[in-house]
Coordinates of C-alpha atoms in Angstrom, one line a residue:
X1 CA 100.0 0.2 -46.9
X2 CA 103.6 0.4 -45.7
X3 CA 104.8 1.0 -42.5
X4 CA 105.7 4.1 -40.4
X5 CA 109.1 5.7 -40.3
X6 CA 110.8 5.3 -38.1
X7 CA 111.4 8.9 -36.8
X8 CA 108.2 9.8 -37.4
X9 CA 107.7 7.0 -33.9
X10 CA 107.2 7.7 -30.0
X11 CA 110.9 7.4 -29.1
X12 CA 109.7 6.1 -25.3
X13 CA 107.8 3.4 -26.6
X14 CA 108.5 2.7 -30.6
X15 CA 104.8 1.7 -31.6
X16 CA 102.4 4.9 -31.7
X17 CA 103.2 8.0 -34.0
X18 CA 104.1 10.9 -32.3
X19 CA 101.7 14.1 -31.2
X20 CA 104.2 15.7 -28.2
X21 CA 107.3 17.4 -27.9
X22 CA 108.3 17.7 -25.0
X23 CA 109.9 21.8 -23.8
X24 CA 112.6 21.2 -22.0
X25 CA 114.7 18.4 -24.5
X26 CA 112.2 18.9 -27.4
X27 CA 112.1 15.2 -27.6
X28 CA 108.7 13.1 -28.8
X29 CA 106.1 11.4 -26.9
X30 CA 102.7 10.6 -27.7
X31 CA 101.0 10.2 -24.7
X32 CA 100.9 11.0 -21.2
X33 CA 102.8 8.0 -20.7
X34 CA 105.1 8.4 -22.0
X35 CA 106.7 11.4 -21.6
X36 CA 106.0 10.7 -17.9
X37 CA 108.4 7.5 -18.4
X38 CA 110.7 10.2 -20.6
X39 CA 111.3 12.9 -17.6
X40 CA 111.8 9.6 -15.1
X41 CA 114.8 8.2 -17.6
X42 CA 116.1 11.0 -18.6
X43 CA 115.7 13.1 -15.3
X44 CA 113.7 15.4 -17.3
X45 CA 112.1 18.7 -15.5
X46 CA 109.6 19.3 -19.0
X47 CA 109.6 22.6 -17.8
X48 CA 111.2 25.2 -21.4
X49 CA 114.6 26.1 -20.5
X50 CA 114.3 30.7 -21.0
X51 CA 118.1 30.7 -21.8
X52 CA 118.8 28.2 -24.4
X53 CA 120.1 29.8 -27.8
X54 CA 117.5 30.2 -30.4
X55 CA 118.4 31.1 -34.3
X56 CA 116.7 35.1 -34.5
X57 CA 114.5 33.2 -37.2
X58 CA 112.6 31.7 -34.6
X59 CA 112.8 35.5 -32.2
X60 CA 111.1 37.3 -34.9
X61 CA 108.1 35.5 -34.5
X62 CA 104.7 35.6 -32.1
X63 CA 105.3 33.0 -30.1
X64 CA 109.4 33.9 -29.2
X65 CA 108.3 37.3 -28.2
X66 CA 105.8 35.3 -26.2
X67 CA 108.0 33.6 -25.0
X68 CA 111.1 37.0 -24.4
X69 CA 108.3 38.6 -23.0
X70 CA 106.9 35.3 -20.4
X71 CA 111.5 35.6 -19.0
X72 CA 111.0 38.8 -18.7
X73 CA 107.9 38.7 -16.3
X74 CA 109.1 35.7 -14.5
X75 CA 111.7 37.5 -13.5
X76 CA 110.2 41.2 -12.1
X77 CA 108.2 38.4 -10.8
X78 CA 110.9 36.9 -8.4
X79 CA 111.9 40.4 -7.3
X80 CA 108.3 41.7 -6.3
X81 CA 108.2 38.7 -4.4
X82 CA 111.2 38.0 -2.7
X83 CA 111.3 42.1 -1.6
X84 CA 107.8 41.6 -0.1
X85 CA 109.2 38.7 1.5
X86 CA 112.4 39.8 3.4
X87 CA 110.5 43.3 4.6
X88 CA 107.1 41.9 5.5
X89 CA 106.4 39.0 5.9
X90 CA 110.0 38.4 7.6
X91 CA 110.7 41.8 8.6
X92 CA 114.6 41.5 8.2
X93 CA 114.3 45.1 6.5
X94 CA 113.5 48.1 6.7
X95 CA 111.5 49.5 3.1
X96 CA 113.8 52.5 2.6
X97 CA 117.1 50.4 3.6
X98 CA 115.5 48.0 0.3
X99 CA 115.5 51.5 -1.6
X100 CA 118.5 53.2 -0.8
X101 CA 120.0 50.3 -1.1
X102 CA 118.5 49.8 -4.8
X103 CA 119.9 53.5 -5.3
X104 CA 123.6 52.6 -5.1
X105 CA 126.8 54.4 -3.3
X106 CA 125.5 57.2 -5.7
X107 CA 122.8 58.0 -4.5
X108 CA 121.7 61.7 -3.7
X109 CA 119.3 60.7 0.2
X110 CA 121.0 60.6 3.1
X111 CA 120.4 57.9 5.3
X112 CA 118.2 59.4 8.5
X113 CA 120.4 58.5 11.3
X114 CA 117.5 56.8 13.9
X115 CA 113.7 56.0 13.1
X116 CA 111.0 56.3 14.7
X117 CA 111.3 52.7 15.2
X118 CA 114.9 52.6 16.1
X119 CA 114.7 55.3 19.4
X120 CA 111.2 53.3 20.7
X121 CA 113.6 50.2 20.6
X122 CA 117.0 53.0 22.5
X123 CA 113.9 53.3 25.2
X124 CA 112.7 50.4 25.7
X125 CA 116.2 49.3 26.1
X126 CA 117.1 52.1 28.9
X127 CA 114.1 50.9 30.9
X128 CA 114.9 47.6 30.6
X129 CA 118.4 48.3 32.3
X130 CA 117.4 50.6 34.9
X131 CA 115.2 47.4 36.2
X132 CA 118.0 45.1 35.9
X133 CA 115.9 42.5 32.6
X134 CA 118.6 41.9 29.9
X135 CA 116.9 41.4 27.0
X136 CA 118.7 39.0 25.4
X137 CA 117.9 40.4 21.1
X138 CA 116.7 37.0 18.4
X139 CA 118.4 37.9 14.8
X140 CA 115.5 39.9 12.3
X141 CA 113.0 38.3 11.2
X142 CA 113.2 34.9 13.1
X143 CA 110.1 33.7 14.5
X144 CA 110.7 34.7 18.2
X145 CA 111.8 38.7 17.0
X146 CA 108.1 38.6 14.7
X147 CA 106.4 37.6 17.9
X148 CA 108.1 40.0 20.0
X149 CA 105.2 42.8 20.9
X150 CA 106.6 43.7 23.9
X151 CA 106.0 47.6 24.1
X152 CA 105.5 50.1 27.3
X153 CA 102.4 51.9 28.4
X154 CA 102.0 55.6 29.0
X155 CA 99.4 54.8 30.7
X156 CA 100.5 52.4 33.3
X157 CA 103.8 53.5 33.1
X158 CA 105.3 50.5 33.1
X159 CA 106.1 47.4 30.6
X160 CA 103.6 45.7 29.1
X161 CA 105.2 42.5 28.2
X162 CA 105.1 40.2 25.9
X163 CA 104.5 36.9 28.0
X164 CA 105.8 33.4 26.8
X165 CA 103.5 30.6 28.7
X166 CA 104.5 27.0 27.7
X167 CA 102.4 24.1 30.0
X168 CA 101.5 20.3 29.6
X169 CA 100.6 19.3 26.9
X170 CA 96.9 18.3 28.6
X171 CA 96.9 22.1 29.9
X172 CA 97.1 23.2 26.3
X173 CA 100.7 23.9 25.7
X174 CA 102.0 26.5 24.9
X175 CA 100.2 30.2 24.9
X176 CA 101.8 33.9 24.1
X177 CA 99.8 36.9 26.6
X178 CA 100.2 40.1 27.6
X179 CA 100.6 41.6 31.1
X180 CA 101.6 44.5 33.3
X181 CA 105.3 44.5 34.6
X182 CA 102.7 45.6 38.0
X183 CA 100.3 42.8 37.8
X184 CA 101.4 39.9 40.1
X185 CA 102.1 36.3 38.4
X186 CA 98.2 34.4 40.2
X187 CA 97.3 37.7 39.0
X188 CA 98.6 37.6 35.1
X189 CA 97.9 33.9 34.6
X190 CA 94.2 34.4 35.5
X191 CA 93.0 36.6 33.9
X192 CA 94.9 34.3 30.7
X193 CA 92.6 31.3 32.5
X194 CA 89.4 33.8 32.7
X195 CA 89.9 35.1 29.1
X196 CA 90.4 31.6 28.1
X197 CA 87.5 30.7 29.6
X198 CA 85.3 33.2 27.8
X199 CA 86.8 31.8 24.2
X200 CA 85.5 28.5 24.8
X201 CA 82.4 29.0 25.8
X202 CA 78.4 28.5 24.3
X203 CA 77.0 31.6 22.7
X204 CA 73.8 31.1 25.5
X205 CA 76.8 32.0 27.8
X206 CA 78.3 34.2 26.3
X207 CA 75.3 36.2 26.6
X208 CA 74.0 35.0 30.2
X209 CA 77.2 36.5 31.1
X210 CA 77.1 40.2 29.6
X211 CA 73.9 40.0 31.1
X212 CA 75.0 39.7 35.0
X213 CA 78.1 42.0 33.7
X214 CA 75.6 44.1 32.6
X215 CA 74.0 44.1 36.4
X216 CA 77.3 44.0 38.4
X217 CA 78.1 46.9 36.5
X218 CA 74.4 48.7 37.6
X219 CA 74.9 48.0 40.6
X220 CA 78.5 49.0 41.3
X221 CA 77.5 52.4 39.2
X222 CA 74.0 52.7 41.7
X223 CA 76.4 52.3 45.2
X224 CA 78.6 55.2 43.8
X225 CA 75.9 57.4 43.1
X226 CA 74.3 57.3 47.1
X227 CA 78.2 57.7 47.9
X228 CA 78.8 60.4 45.6
X229 CA 74.9 62.3 47.1
X230 CA 76.2 61.4 50.4
X231 CA 79.2 63.6 50.5
X232 CA 77.3 66.8 48.7
X233 CA 74.9 66.6 51.4
X234 CA 77.9 68.1 53.3
X235 CA 79.2 71.4 52.9
X236 CA 82.6 71.5 51.0
X237 CA 84.2 72.9 54.9
X238 CA 82.2 70.3 57.0
X239 CA 83.9 67.4 54.6
X240 CA 87.6 69.4 56.4
X241 CA 86.1 70.6 59.5
X242 CA 84.0 69.8 62.4
X243 CA 81.6 71.9 64.8
X244 CA 85.2 72.1 66.6
X245 CA 86.7 73.3 64.0
X246 CA 89.6 70.4 63.6
X247 CA 90.7 69.1 60.4
X248 CA 88.5 65.6 59.9
X249 CA 90.5 63.3 58.0
X250 CA 88.1 59.4 58.5
X251 CA 85.6 60.9 56.1
X252 CA 88.3 61.5 53.3
X253 CA 89.6 58.0 54.7
X254 CA 85.9 56.7 54.5
X255 CA 85.5 58.2 51.0
X256 CA 88.8 56.4 49.8
X257 CA 88.2 53.8 50.6
X258 CA 84.4 53.3 49.4
X259 CA 86.1 54.7 45.8
X260 CA 89.0 51.9 46.5
X261 CA 86.4 48.8 47.0
X262 CA 84.5 49.9 44.2
X263 CA 87.0 50.1 41.3
X264 CA 89.4 46.2 43.5
X265 CA 85.4 45.1 42.8
X266 CA 84.9 46.0 38.8
X267 CA 88.8 45.1 38.6
X268 CA 89.9 43.1 40.8
X269 CA 90.8 39.5 38.8
X270 CA 89.7 36.0 39.9
X271 CA 91.5 33.9 42.4
X272 CA 93.9 31.3 41.5
X273 CA 94.1 28.0 42.0
X274 CA 97.2 26.8 44.7
X275 CA 97.6 23.9 43.0
X276 CA 100.0 25.5 40.3
X277 CA 104.6 26.5 40.2
X278 CA 105.6 28.9 38.0
X279 CA 109.4 29.0 36.7
X280 CA 110.6 31.5 35.1
X281 CA 113.1 29.6 31.4
X282 CA 117.1 30.4 31.8
X283 CA 118.2 31.4 28.6
X284 CA 121.6 30.5 26.3
X285 CA 122.5 27.2 28.8
X286 CA 124.9 24.3 28.6
X287 CA 123.2 22.1 25.3
X288 CA 123.9 18.9 27.1
X289 CA 122.3 19.9 30.2
X290 CA 118.6 19.7 30.6
X291 CA 116.3 23.4 30.2
X292 CA 117.1 25.6 33.3
X293 CA 114.0 26.5 34.9
X294 CA 113.9 29.4 38.3
X295 CA 111.2 28.7 40.9
X296 CA 108.8 31.7 40.7
X297 CA 107.1 33.4 44.1
X298 CA 103.8 33.9 42.8
X299 CA 103.0 36.8 45.1
X300 CA 105.9 38.7 43.2
X301 CA 105.3 41.3 40.8
X302 CA 106.2 40.5 37.2
X303 CA 109.1 43.5 37.4
X304 CA 110.7 41.9 40.6
X305 CA 110.4 38.3 39.1
X306 CA 113.3 39.4 36.5
X307 CA 114.4 41.8 38.1
X308 CA 118.3 40.6 37.5
X309 CA 117.5 37.9 35.3
X310 CA 118.2 37.5 32.0
X311 CA 115.5 36.9 28.5
X312 CA 115.4 35.7 25.2
X313 CA 113.1 38.2 23.5
X314 CA 110.7 37.8 26.1
X315 CA 109.8 35.8 29.0
X316 CA 109.0 32.9 28.9
X317 CA 106.9 30.9 31.6
X318 CA 106.2 27.4 33.2
X319 CA 103.8 26.5 35.0
X320 CA 103.3 22.8 36.7
X321 CA 100.5 21.7 38.4
X322 CA 103.1 19.4 40.8
X323 CA 106.3 20.2 42.5
X324 CA 108.4 17.3 40.6
X325 CA 110.1 18.7 37.1
X326 CA 109.6 16.5 34.6
X327 CA 113.3 14.9 33.3
X328 CA 113.2 17.5 30.9
X329 CA 113.7 20.1 32.9
X330 CA 116.3 21.2 36.4
X331 CA 116.3 24.1 38.8
X332 CA 119.2 26.7 38.5
X333 CA 120.3 25.6 42.5
X334 CA 121.3 22.4 41.3
X335 CA 122.3 24.2 37.5
X336 CA 124.5 26.1 39.5
X337 CA 125.8 23.4 41.4
X338 CA 127.1 21.4 38.5
X339 CA 128.3 23.8 36.5
X340 CA 130.0 26.9 38.6
X341 CA 127.9 29.5 35.6
X342 CA 126.0 32.0 38.0
X343 CA 126.1 33.7 38.9
X344 CA 122.8 33.6 41.6
X345 CA 120.4 36.6 42.5
X346 CA 120.7 37.7 45.6
X347 CA 118.0 37.4 47.8
X348 CA 116.5 38.9 50.2
X349 CA 117.5 37.5 53.4
X350 CA 121.0 38.6 52.8
X351 CA 120.5 42.4 51.5
X352 CA 118.6 42.1 54.8
X353 CA 121.2 41.1 56.7
X354 CA 123.6 43.6 55.3
X355 CA 120.1 46.1 56.0
X356 CA 121.1 45.3 58.9
X357 CA 125.1 45.5 59.1
X358 CA 124.6 49.3 58.6
X359 CA 121.9 50.1 61.3
X360 CA 124.4 48.7 64.0
X361 CA 127.2 50.2 62.5
X362 CA 126.0 53.3 61.7
X363 CA 124.1 53.1 65.2
X364 CA 127.6 52.0 66.5
X365 CA 129.0 54.9 65.0
X366 CA 126.6 57.6 66.8
X367 CA 127.3 56.3 70.4
X368 CA 131.0 57.1 69.3
X369 CA 129.6 60.9 68.8
X370 CA 127.9 60.7 71.3
X371 CA 130.7 59.8 74.0
X372 CA 133.4 62.8 72.3
X373 CA 130.3 64.8 72.9
X374 CA 130.3 64.3 76.8
X375 CA 133.7 63.6 77.5
X376 CA 136.7 65.4 76.4
X377 CA 138.3 66.3 73.7
X378 CA 140.7 63.7 72.3
X379 CA 143.5 64.6 71.7

């Protein structure tokens, strides 16, 4: 039996006859190990190049038509995938903007001046400027821009902030939570802890909590009904006038206080431990310095805390259980003393001193006016 031709043997091992042909470079091999070795030696991807020239005789075949169809279909699929990524996933452009860009400059349709989303954003910017809050916008499509779900609460007539809470690793790390700016820092964080506690409950604990809440609601409703029945027993005039005909305001105050107590009992947040220390992150500081934090008064509402401050898309609040900060952080006061990057927000004491000065000056002017009235007319 004659030996096989050398050209019919595998181009890698030169032992076995060829069985496979590389779609990329048409290299012939005999097995999978030889094919992998060929890709490593020749740095070949093994993927067919759809743009390589082929003669007409090879195109007018079923396989040639399949190759062309697959090539065109892959281009269409890549375009759809790219559009979905920049519009839906990353939010870099709006769908209308993409359609107008595809039509080109000869399109007769005119681009709308302001969309509904832009009008909402302009409204929020105006409300924040009135409150003295500066919001630095991140580029569209960035993760922080997509995480910003801050909005305007129509019912509360205030901002509903998306807040980034950053805690120590053993305390839960980073978490996003929404809160209206009328609530204090203590109330906001206590509600966050309560929600996390409920989410981590076992099914039995959740059922017991639900039953206890239902009993409390039923009891409060009974108290409210009893108060309403007491008020209905009185005639309309007796609610406002007593036997002497004088207006009875004490009864109105008692009824309103009962209503306030009922609302407070049903909606009051749980009390927060005083061990927590809260800080607001100051963005846009020098990179050679640690992160700059601003100490906060936890009893102040969020609107007061953010007044005359700058945030990156939404506030970032740090929570520590000790007064000493880690080495990777520094207070704003120390940062301003080291760099001079201010100005420092005026404290309440300076505002009170200014008010006292204005009161003294106004009293002095009134005294001078009284002296002019008592004495002779000055020339």
